[in-house]
Amino acid sequence: MGQRKIKHKHIVIVGAGTTGIMLANNLARSHHNVTVVDPAVIHYYQPGFLFVPFGMYHVRQLGKPLAKLLRRRVKHVRDVAVSVQPKAKTLQLETGEVLSYDVLVIATGTQTNPTKTEGLVGYGWRKTIHDYYTPDGAEVLRQKLNEFQGGNLVVQVMDVPIKCAVAPLEFVLLADEFFKKRQCRDKVKITYVTPMSSAFTQPIAAHKLNHILTDRSIEVVADFQTEKVDQTAQKVICYDGREVPYDLLVCIPRNVGAKYLEGTGLVNDEGFVKVNCRSLQSLAYPYIFAIGDAADIPMGKTGSVGHAEARTLGRNIKAYLAGRPVEETFDGHSNCFIECGAGRAMLLDFNYDTQPCEGTFPIAGVGPMKLLGPSRINHWAKLAFRWVYWHRLLSGRAIPFLPERMSMVGKRMPPELASVAAPKLASAEKTNKIDSNPNGNHNRASKDKTAKGGRKTP
């Protein structure tokens, strides 16, 4: 009997960010053909951008050639996706090339768009108004912080969701330490402004973080739905009339999905791909998947979420191409370090259904890392993660002691905070089934941004 001929399928991954690389390297070990589309030459360790303004890293320390990070069996097409035709299973590139696919994975992440907020971009941009989510922005802000002698430092989240929801909190805590070392903290008022109802999305963690912020004399202005920035008066204005003055505004601009997905029926109002939150399969087309920041799931846009997603999605793509059912096992598992300054960091471990708990990580009862409380070993673990990122995470392989799904072994809910814990996934479960409608008309209810005078979703 002759050997059964293996039919090779074509998997196209758009985007070579963290999750795109992880997934490509994972799938490269299969017999299928894998193509990654991304114009980048250098891949950056983006969590490091947070430390650049404080002189802890230089941008040049955070990048590596993309070609060295992808396995040899992965074909890298240095081009930009301009449109996707889901029914035809084709992807149009900027150069005019058209790629056909059997499976399409959208991994183009999220991009900051400061033009989405009135008055944010203008003569004050990169002078009195800064960001740090890009290499250039982080470097320019480093110089500005070194020159800043006193006044109102405002760190503001313009809208949600954003990439790495804890990064702005880390910024204000590192800024507190930075100005203390320069012996001018008493001359700097630090204010954290957020559209959320508290400092963080998870109630238990928010309770802990609010105490830390209060102890550091950092003011939190919550429920702030930004209408515009008045660069002449140097103040940020909320729809309800509140104003926050600034001398230096460090902003996290509104995050949006990739432009080439507009009009495809694949995305929500913000441009993120509507998927089954347990399988990461498109709600409109079974041969389209999304991963990382590009996916619309009820969980933060972080690298640790992407690591767990890549493991699940790697299996699901292979299952789909083999004609087997995909698994709905992704639980939203996230490990989140929060740099607190003074050589300490907090570690959160949670998922769709479970709030951050007390305990130890990654080994129950042993640690060595402490959950839901600042510690020095957490700080060193966060810094050491850069090595793990380059040498283990991007390979697409499982990482010892970093489980794909969350375990409650050795963890407990803080008794005094049990009342603030609440189920999270009730609304997400509504998106948990694949729709048979190939037109992809799945208009979820838009986020209510009119509360407290907030803006309406455009």
Short mmCIF file of C-alpha atoms in Angstrom, two decimals:
data_model
loop_
_atom_site.label_atom_id
_atom_site.label_comp_id
_atom_site.label_asym_id
_atom_site.label_seq_id
_atom_site.Cartn_x
_atom_site.Cartn_y
_atom_site.Cartn_z
CA MET A 1 0.00 0.00 0.00
CA GLY A 2 1.35 3.42 -0.95
CA GLN A 3 2.02 6.05 1.65
CA ARG A 4 -0.84 8.54 2.05
CA LYS A 5 0.01 11.84 0.42
CA ILE A 6 -0.07 14.79 2.79
CA LYS A 7 -1.89 17.83 1.42
CA HIS A 8 -0.14 21.03 2.42
CA LYS A 9 -2.36 23.98 3.30
CA HIS A 10 -1.44 27.65 3.30
CA ILE A 11 -1.67 29.57 6.58
CA VAL A 12 -1.24 33.35 6.28
CA ILE A 13 -0.54 35.33 9.45
CA VAL A 14 -0.86 39.11 9.12
CA GLY A 15 1.39 40.74 11.69
CA ALA A 16 4.75 39.85 13.21
CA GLY A 17 4.22 41.19 16.67
CA THR A 18 4.65 39.00 19.74
CA THR A 19 1.69 36.72 19.08
CA GLY A 20 2.24 36.56 15.33
CA ILE A 21 5.81 35.33 15.83
CA MET A 22 4.82 32.84 18.54
CA LEU A 23 2.06 31.35 16.44
CA ALA A 24 4.14 31.22 13.25
CA ASN A 25 6.94 29.38 15.02
CA ASN A 26 4.44 27.00 16.60
CA LEU A 27 2.79 26.20 13.26
CA ALA A 28 6.13 25.89 11.46
CA ARG A 29 6.54 22.52 13.15
CA SER A 30 3.48 21.25 11.24
CA HIS A 31 3.55 20.14 7.59
CA HIS A 32 1.61 23.21 6.44
CA ASN A 33 3.04 26.26 4.66
CA VAL A 34 3.21 29.34 6.89
CA THR A 35 3.54 32.90 5.58
CA VAL A 36 3.89 35.98 7.79
CA VAL A 37 3.07 39.39 6.30
CA ASP A 38 4.69 42.36 8.02
CA PRO A 39 6.80 45.27 6.71
CA ALA A 40 9.01 45.37 9.80
CA VAL A 41 12.73 44.64 9.79
CA ILE A 42 13.19 45.04 13.56
CA HIS A 43 10.99 43.51 16.24
CA TYR A 44 10.83 45.37 19.56
CA TYR A 45 10.33 44.12 23.08
CA GLN A 46 7.49 46.55 23.71
CA PRO A 47 7.19 46.12 27.50
CA GLY A 48 10.62 47.75 27.67
CA PHE A 49 9.31 51.06 26.28
CA LEU A 50 7.93 51.81 29.77
CA PHE A 51 11.46 51.94 31.20
CA VAL A 52 13.02 54.10 28.46
CA PRO A 53 11.71 57.48 29.73
CA PHE A 54 13.27 56.77 33.13
CA GLY A 55 16.69 55.88 31.71
CA MET A 56 16.47 52.21 32.68
CA TYR A 57 16.67 51.03 29.05
CA HIS A 58 17.63 52.49 25.68
CA VAL A 59 15.48 51.69 22.66
CA ARG A 60 18.50 50.15 20.94
CA GLN A 61 18.54 47.48 23.67
CA LEU A 62 14.96 46.46 22.90
CA GLY A 63 15.07 45.48 19.23
CA LYS A 64 16.27 42.45 17.26
CA PRO A 65 16.15 41.59 13.55
CA LEU A 66 12.82 39.96 12.78
CA ALA A 67 14.47 37.50 10.38
CA LYS A 68 16.37 35.93 13.29
CA LEU A 69 13.19 35.37 15.30
CA LEU A 70 11.21 33.38 12.73
CA ARG A 71 11.89 29.72 12.03
CA ARG A 72 13.38 28.87 8.64
CA ARG A 73 10.18 27.22 7.45
CA VAL A 74 8.27 30.47 7.92
CA LYS A 75 8.12 32.67 4.83
CA HIS A 76 8.33 36.38 5.69
CA VAL A 77 6.70 38.74 3.17
CA ARG A 78 7.84 42.29 3.87
CA ASP A 79 4.72 44.10 2.76
CA VAL A 80 1.61 45.82 4.10
CA ALA A 81 -1.88 44.30 4.01
CA VAL A 82 -4.32 46.75 2.43
CA SER A 83 -7.49 44.67 2.18
CA VAL A 84 -8.87 41.22 2.84
CA GLN A 85 -11.58 39.43 0.88
CA PRO A 86 -12.94 36.81 3.30
CA LYS A 87 -15.24 35.04 0.85
CA ALA A 88 -12.54 34.80 -1.83
CA LYS A 89 -9.91 33.83 0.75
CA THR A 90 -7.45 36.41 -0.57
CA LEU A 91 -5.29 39.13 0.96
CA GLN A 92 -4.29 42.19 -1.07
CA LEU A 93 -0.86 43.68 -0.35
CA GLU A 94 0.44 47.21 -0.89
CA THR A 95 2.76 46.12 -3.70
CA GLY A 96 -0.17 44.66 -5.61
CA GLU A 97 0.56 41.05 -4.74
CA VAL A 98 -2.44 38.91 -3.81
CA LEU A 99 -2.04 36.03 -1.37
CA SER A 100 -4.48 33.13 -1.27
CA TYR A 101 -4.96 31.28 2.00
CA ASP A 102 -6.67 28.29 3.51
CA VAL A 103 -6.50 29.87 6.97
CA LEU A 104 -6.02 33.56 7.75
CA VAL A 105 -4.80 34.70 11.16
CA ILE A 106 -5.15 38.37 12.02
CA ALA A 107 -2.33 39.38 14.35
CA THR A 108 -1.95 43.05 13.46
CA GLY A 109 -2.51 44.12 17.04
CA THR A 110 -3.59 47.58 18.05
CA GLN A 111 -2.25 50.96 17.06
CA THR A 112 -2.37 54.25 18.94
CA ASN A 113 -4.16 57.03 17.07
CA PRO A 114 -3.79 60.43 18.77
CA THR A 115 -5.87 62.12 16.06
CA LYS A 116 -8.96 60.41 17.50
CA THR A 117 -8.94 62.89 20.41
CA GLU A 118 -9.67 66.51 19.56
CA GLY A 119 -6.72 68.79 20.26
CA LEU A 120 -4.27 66.07 21.23
CA VAL A 121 -2.09 66.53 18.16
CA GLY A 122 -0.83 70.05 17.46
CA TYR A 123 2.01 72.38 18.33
CA GLY A 124 2.26 70.85 21.82
CA TRP A 125 2.71 67.28 20.58
CA ARG A 126 6.07 65.92 21.75
CA LYS A 127 6.66 69.22 23.60
CA THR A 128 4.16 69.38 26.46
CA ILE A 129 2.21 66.30 25.33
CA HIS A 130 3.98 62.95 25.03
CA ASP A 131 3.41 59.23 24.63
CA TYR A 132 5.74 56.28 25.22
CA TYR A 133 4.10 53.39 23.34
CA THR A 134 6.44 53.93 20.37
CA PRO A 135 10.26 53.92 20.20
CA ASP A 136 10.43 57.59 19.17
CA GLY A 137 7.88 58.67 21.75
CA ALA A 138 9.70 56.89 24.58
CA GLU A 139 13.06 58.45 23.66
CA VAL A 140 11.68 62.00 23.39
CA LEU A 141 9.88 61.61 26.73
CA ARG A 142 13.14 60.56 28.39
CA GLN A 143 14.65 63.94 27.53
CA LYS A 144 11.53 65.79 28.65
CA LEU A 145 11.41 64.06 32.04
CA ASN A 146 15.06 64.91 32.65
CA GLU A 147 14.26 68.58 31.98
CA PHE A 148 11.05 68.66 34.04
CA GLN A 149 11.63 70.52 37.29
CA GLY A 150 8.11 70.74 38.69
CA GLY A 151 4.42 71.27 38.00
CA ASN A 152 1.45 69.11 37.08
CA LEU A 153 2.40 65.75 35.58
CA VAL A 154 -0.75 64.14 34.22
CA VAL A 155 -0.76 60.55 32.96
CA GLN A 156 -3.96 59.97 31.05
CA VAL A 157 -5.66 57.05 29.36
CA MET A 158 -7.69 58.69 26.59
CA ASP A 159 -9.94 55.70 25.94
CA VAL A 160 -10.18 51.94 26.46
CA PRO A 161 -9.25 49.29 25.55
CA ILE A 162 -5.50 49.91 25.44
CA LYS A 163 -2.44 47.76 25.06
CA CYS A 164 -1.26 46.62 28.52
CA ALA A 165 -3.79 48.25 30.83
CA VAL A 166 -1.37 48.39 33.76
CA ALA A 167 1.40 50.27 31.92
CA PRO A 168 0.01 53.76 32.74
CA LEU A 169 -0.21 52.77 36.41
CA GLU A 170 3.38 51.59 36.29
CA PHE A 171 4.35 54.90 34.72
CA VAL A 172 2.95 57.02 37.57
CA LEU A 173 4.61 54.78 40.18
CA LEU A 174 7.97 54.90 38.39
CA ALA A 175 7.58 58.68 38.00
CA ASP A 176 7.07 58.98 41.76
CA GLU A 177 10.35 57.14 42.34
CA PHE A 178 12.12 59.07 39.56
CA PHE A 179 11.36 62.49 41.05
CA LYS A 180 12.14 61.32 44.58
CA LYS A 181 15.63 60.33 43.42
CA ARG A 182 16.01 63.76 41.87
CA GLN A 183 14.84 65.29 45.16
CA CYS A 184 12.06 67.29 43.54
CA ARG A 185 9.03 65.08 44.21
CA ASP A 186 7.49 67.77 46.41
CA LYS A 187 7.44 70.08 43.38
CA VAL A 188 5.63 67.60 41.14
CA LYS A 189 1.92 66.82 41.40
CA ILE A 190 1.22 63.44 39.78
CA THR A 191 -2.31 62.73 38.57
CA TYR A 192 -3.61 59.56 36.94
CA VAL A 193 -6.66 60.15 34.73
CA THR A 194 -8.71 57.22 33.45
CA PRO A 195 -12.09 56.65 31.77
CA MET A 196 -12.59 53.61 34.00
CA SER A 197 -14.38 53.74 37.33
CA SER A 198 -11.20 52.83 39.22
CA ALA A 199 -7.46 52.52 38.74
CA PHE A 200 -7.68 49.04 37.20
CA THR A 201 -10.21 46.77 35.51
CA GLN A 202 -10.10 44.03 38.16
CA PRO A 203 -11.89 45.18 41.37
CA ILE A 204 -9.68 43.28 43.83
CA ALA A 205 -6.45 44.46 42.20
CA ALA A 206 -7.87 47.98 41.91
CA HIS A 207 -8.51 48.01 45.67
CA LYS A 208 -4.87 47.11 46.37
CA LEU A 209 -3.52 49.54 43.79
CA ASN A 210 -5.62 52.43 45.09
CA HIS A 211 -3.92 52.04 48.47
CA ILE A 212 -0.49 52.15 46.85
CA LEU A 213 -1.38 55.23 44.81
CA THR A 214 -2.77 57.01 47.88
CA ASP A 215 0.36 56.21 49.88
CA ARG A 216 2.46 57.76 47.09
CA SER A 217 0.30 60.92 46.97
CA ILE A 218 -0.83 60.16 43.43
CA GLU A 219 -4.29 61.49 42.68
CA VAL A 220 -6.70 59.33 40.65
CA VAL A 221 -9.35 61.02 38.51
CA ALA A 222 -11.77 58.29 37.40
CA ASP A 223 -14.75 58.14 35.02
CA PHE A 224 -13.08 60.81 32.89
CA GLN A 225 -14.46 60.59 29.35
CA THR A 226 -12.19 62.93 27.41
CA GLU A 227 -13.88 65.40 25.08
CA LYS A 228 -10.79 67.35 24.01
CA VAL A 229 -7.39 68.73 24.93
CA ASP A 230 -6.96 72.51 25.12
CA GLN A 231 -3.28 73.00 24.31
CA THR A 232 -3.43 76.79 24.78
CA ALA A 233 -4.80 76.55 28.32
CA GLN A 234 -2.92 73.27 28.92
CA LYS A 235 -5.85 71.34 30.27
CA VAL A 236 -7.78 68.19 29.44
CA ILE A 237 -11.56 68.56 29.30
CA CYS A 238 -14.15 65.90 30.11
CA TYR A 239 -17.60 65.70 28.53
CA ASP A 240 -19.16 66.40 31.94
CA GLY A 241 -17.25 69.69 32.24
CA ARG A 242 -14.44 68.59 34.53
CA GLU A 243 -10.98 69.88 33.68
CA VAL A 244 -7.50 68.63 34.59
CA PRO A 245 -4.64 71.12 34.14
CA TYR A 246 -1.22 69.90 33.06
CA ASP A 247 2.31 71.15 32.58
CA LEU A 248 3.38 67.80 31.17
CA LEU A 249 0.77 65.43 29.74
CA VAL A 250 1.81 61.81 29.22
CA CYS A 251 -1.02 60.25 27.28
CA ILE A 252 -2.06 56.85 26.08
CA PRO A 253 -3.88 57.74 22.86
CA ARG A 254 -6.97 55.90 21.74
CA ASN A 255 -6.16 52.39 20.48
CA VAL A 256 -7.69 51.15 17.23
CA GLY A 257 -7.54 48.05 15.09
CA ALA A 258 -5.93 47.73 11.66
CA LYS A 259 -7.38 49.85 8.86
CA TYR A 260 -7.33 47.08 6.23
CA LEU A 261 -10.09 45.26 8.14
CA GLU A 262 -12.63 48.06 7.76
CA GLY A 263 -15.75 47.07 5.85
CA THR A 264 -15.06 43.34 6.03
CA GLY A 265 -17.70 42.49 8.63
CA LEU A 266 -14.95 40.95 10.75
CA VAL A 267 -14.47 43.71 13.33
CA ASN A 268 -16.27 45.70 16.00
CA ASP A 269 -16.57 49.49 16.20
CA GLU A 270 -12.99 49.84 17.45
CA GLY A 271 -11.58 47.67 14.66
CA PHE A 272 -10.90 44.52 16.69
CA VAL A 273 -11.85 41.11 15.32
CA LYS A 274 -15.02 39.57 16.72
CA VAL A 275 -14.14 36.05 17.78
CA ASN A 276 -15.32 33.18 19.91
CA CYS A 277 -13.48 34.13 23.09
CA ARG A 278 -12.77 30.47 23.92
CA SER A 279 -11.47 29.31 20.52
CA LEU A 280 -10.36 32.61 18.88
CA GLN A 281 -12.21 31.65 15.71
CA SER A 282 -13.95 34.43 13.78
CA LEU A 283 -17.68 34.73 14.37
CA ALA A 284 -18.16 35.28 10.63
CA TYR A 285 -15.81 32.87 8.83
CA PRO A 286 -14.55 29.58 10.29
CA TYR A 287 -11.24 29.78 8.38
CA ILE A 288 -10.33 33.16 9.89
CA PHE A 289 -8.86 33.50 13.38
CA ALA A 290 -7.47 36.38 15.43
CA ILE A 291 -4.85 36.48 18.15
CA GLY A 292 -3.31 38.93 20.57
CA ASP A 293 -4.31 42.58 20.66
CA ALA A 294 -6.24 42.23 17.38
CA ALA A 295 -8.88 39.97 18.96
CA ASP A 296 -11.96 41.36 20.67
CA ILE A 297 -12.01 39.36 23.89
CA PRO A 298 -12.96 40.41 27.45
CA MET A 299 -9.35 40.34 28.66
CA GLY A 300 -6.43 42.76 28.65
CA LYS A 301 -4.19 43.15 25.63
CA THR A 302 -0.99 41.71 27.10
CA GLY A 303 1.83 39.40 26.05
CA SER A 304 0.98 36.76 28.63
CA VAL A 305 -2.56 36.47 27.26
CA GLY A 306 -1.03 36.12 23.81
CA HIS A 307 1.22 33.27 24.96
CA ALA A 308 -1.77 31.25 26.15
CA GLU A 309 -3.71 32.17 23.01
CA ALA A 310 -0.91 30.96 20.73
CA ARG A 311 -0.94 27.51 22.31
CA THR A 312 -4.72 27.16 21.94
CA LEU A 313 -4.83 28.64 18.46
CA GLY A 314 -1.98 26.49 17.19
CA ARG A 315 -3.99 23.38 18.04
CA ASN A 316 -7.22 24.84 16.69
CA ILE A 317 -5.79 25.74 13.29
CA LYS A 318 -4.34 22.25 12.91
CA ALA A 319 -7.68 20.77 13.96
CA TYR A 320 -9.64 22.93 11.52
CA LEU A 321 -7.37 22.01 8.60
CA ALA A 322 -7.70 18.33 9.53
CA GLY A 323 -11.49 18.57 9.55
CA ARG A 324 -11.79 18.18 13.32
CA PRO A 325 -13.79 20.44 15.68
CA VAL A 326 -11.86 23.29 17.25
CA GLU A 327 -11.56 23.34 21.03
CA GLU A 328 -13.07 26.05 23.22
CA THR A 329 -10.52 25.87 26.00
CA PHE A 330 -8.89 29.30 26.15
CA ASP A 331 -9.76 30.74 29.56
CA GLY A 332 -8.21 34.21 29.20
CA HIS A 333 -5.31 33.35 31.50
CA SER A 334 -3.13 36.38 32.19
CA ASN A 335 -0.04 36.97 34.32
CA CYS A 336 0.53 40.65 34.84
CA PHE A 337 3.54 42.30 36.51
CA ILE A 338 2.97 45.81 37.84
CA GLU A 339 6.20 47.71 38.47
CA CYS A 340 5.68 49.69 41.69
CA GLY A 341 9.01 51.49 41.91
CA ALA A 342 11.54 51.26 44.74
CA GLY A 343 12.67 47.88 43.42
CA ARG A 344 9.32 46.18 43.94
CA ALA A 345 6.61 44.82 41.66
CA MET A 346 3.19 43.25 42.05
CA LEU A 347 2.11 40.11 40.18
CA LEU A 348 -1.48 39.38 39.20
CA ASP A 349 -2.74 35.99 37.98
CA PHE A 350 -6.32 35.86 36.69
CA ASN A 351 -8.58 34.83 33.82
CA TYR A 352 -12.04 35.41 32.37
CA ASP A 353 -13.83 34.01 35.40
CA THR A 354 -11.46 34.55 38.32
CA GLN A 355 -10.26 37.76 39.95
CA PRO A 356 -6.59 38.06 41.01
CA CYS A 357 -5.99 36.06 44.19
CA GLU A 358 -3.40 35.89 46.91
CA GLY A 359 -0.89 33.06 46.84
CA THR A 360 2.40 32.16 45.19
CA PHE A 361 3.48 31.69 41.58
CA PRO A 362 4.38 29.67 39.60
CA ILE A 363 4.63 26.82 42.14
CA ALA A 364 1.83 26.63 44.70
CA GLY A 365 3.11 27.12 48.24
CA VAL A 366 6.66 27.64 47.02
CA GLY A 367 6.67 30.58 44.66
CA PRO A 368 9.10 32.18 44.53
CA MET A 369 6.86 35.02 43.38
CA LYS A 370 4.15 36.55 45.54
CA LEU A 371 0.69 37.24 44.14
CA LEU A 372 -1.32 40.41 44.76
CA GLY A 373 1.41 42.16 46.72
CA PRO A 374 4.63 44.05 45.91
CA SER A 375 7.93 42.21 46.38
CA ARG A 376 11.54 42.53 45.27
CA ILE A 377 11.60 39.11 43.64
CA ASN A 378 8.63 40.12 41.48
CA HIS A 379 10.62 43.15 40.33
CA TRP A 380 13.61 41.04 39.36
CA ALA A 381 11.34 38.52 37.67
CA LYS A 382 9.82 41.30 35.56
CA LEU A 383 13.27 42.46 34.46
CA ALA A 384 14.37 38.87 33.80
CA PHE A 385 11.35 38.32 31.59
CA ARG A 386 13.12 40.17 28.78
CA TRP A 387 15.51 37.20 28.48
CA VAL A 388 12.58 34.76 28.63
CA TYR A 389 10.84 36.74 25.91
CA TRP A 390 13.71 36.54 23.41
CA HIS A 391 14.88 33.01 24.19
CA ARG A 392 11.71 31.11 25.12
CA LEU A 393 8.43 32.93 24.54
CA LEU A 394 8.86 33.78 20.86
CA SER A 395 9.84 30.21 20.02
CA GLY A 396 6.19 29.19 20.30
CA ARG A 397 6.99 26.35 22.67
CA ALA A 398 5.50 25.75 26.09
CA ILE A 399 7.36 27.45 28.94
CA PRO A 400 7.92 25.37 32.09
CA PHE A 401 5.90 26.61 35.08
CA LEU A 402 3.93 29.03 32.88
CA PRO A 403 0.63 27.18 32.43
CA GLU A 404 -1.66 27.79 29.51
CA ARG A 405 -4.71 27.73 31.76
CA MET A 406 -5.13 29.19 35.22
CA SER A 407 -5.01 26.95 38.28
CA MET A 408 -6.43 27.86 41.69
CA VAL A 409 -4.10 25.48 43.54
CA GLY A 410 -2.39 27.34 46.37
CA LYS A 411 -4.41 30.53 45.85
CA ARG A 412 -7.08 32.17 47.92
CA MET A 413 -9.38 35.14 47.71
CA PRO A 414 -8.49 37.84 50.26
CA PRO A 415 -11.31 37.49 52.83
CA GLU A 416 -11.68 41.24 53.29
CA LEU A 417 -12.10 41.70 49.51
CA ALA A 418 -14.33 38.73 48.68
CA SER A 419 -17.35 41.01 48.35
CA VAL A 420 -15.79 42.93 45.46
CA ALA A 421 -15.13 39.81 43.39
CA ALA A 422 -17.64 39.41 40.59
CA PRO A 423 -18.10 37.11 37.58
CA LYS A 424 -16.74 38.70 34.43
CA LEU A 425 -17.76 36.53 31.53
CA ALA A 426 -21.53 36.88 31.43
CA SER A 427 -21.45 39.23 28.43
CA ALA A 428 -18.54 37.44 26.81
CA GLU A 429 -20.40 34.15 26.67
CA LYS A 430 -22.76 35.75 24.16
CA THR A 431 -19.90 35.75 21.65
CA ASN A 432 -18.99 32.15 22.27
CA LYS A 433 -20.60 30.52 19.23
CA ILE A 434 -19.70 30.67 15.57
CA ASP A 435 -22.40 32.38 13.51
CA SER A 436 -23.42 30.69 10.30
CA ASN A 437 -23.98 34.07 8.64
CA PRO A 438 -21.02 34.50 6.25
CA ASN A 439 -21.68 38.22 5.89
CA GLY A 440 -20.44 38.81 9.41
CA ASN A 441 -23.15 41.23 10.49
CA HIS A 442 -22.56 40.95 14.21
CA ASN A 443 -23.04 44.42 15.64
CA ARG A 444 -22.48 44.15 19.34
CA ALA A 445 -23.93 46.87 21.48
CA SER A 446 -21.48 49.74 21.52
CA LYS A 447 -19.84 50.66 24.77
CA ASP A 448 -21.91 53.23 26.62
CA LYS A 449 -19.69 56.27 26.57
CA THR A 450 -22.49 58.68 27.34
CA ALA A 451 -22.43 57.89 31.06
CA LYS A 452 -21.37 60.91 33.08
CA GLY A 453 -21.49 62.96 29.89
CA GLY A 454 -19.07 60.72 28.03
CA ARG A 455 -18.66 60.76 24.27
CA LYS A 456 -20.73 58.62 21.99
CA THR A 457 -18.93 55.94 20.06
CA PRO A 458 -18.34 57.25 16.53
#
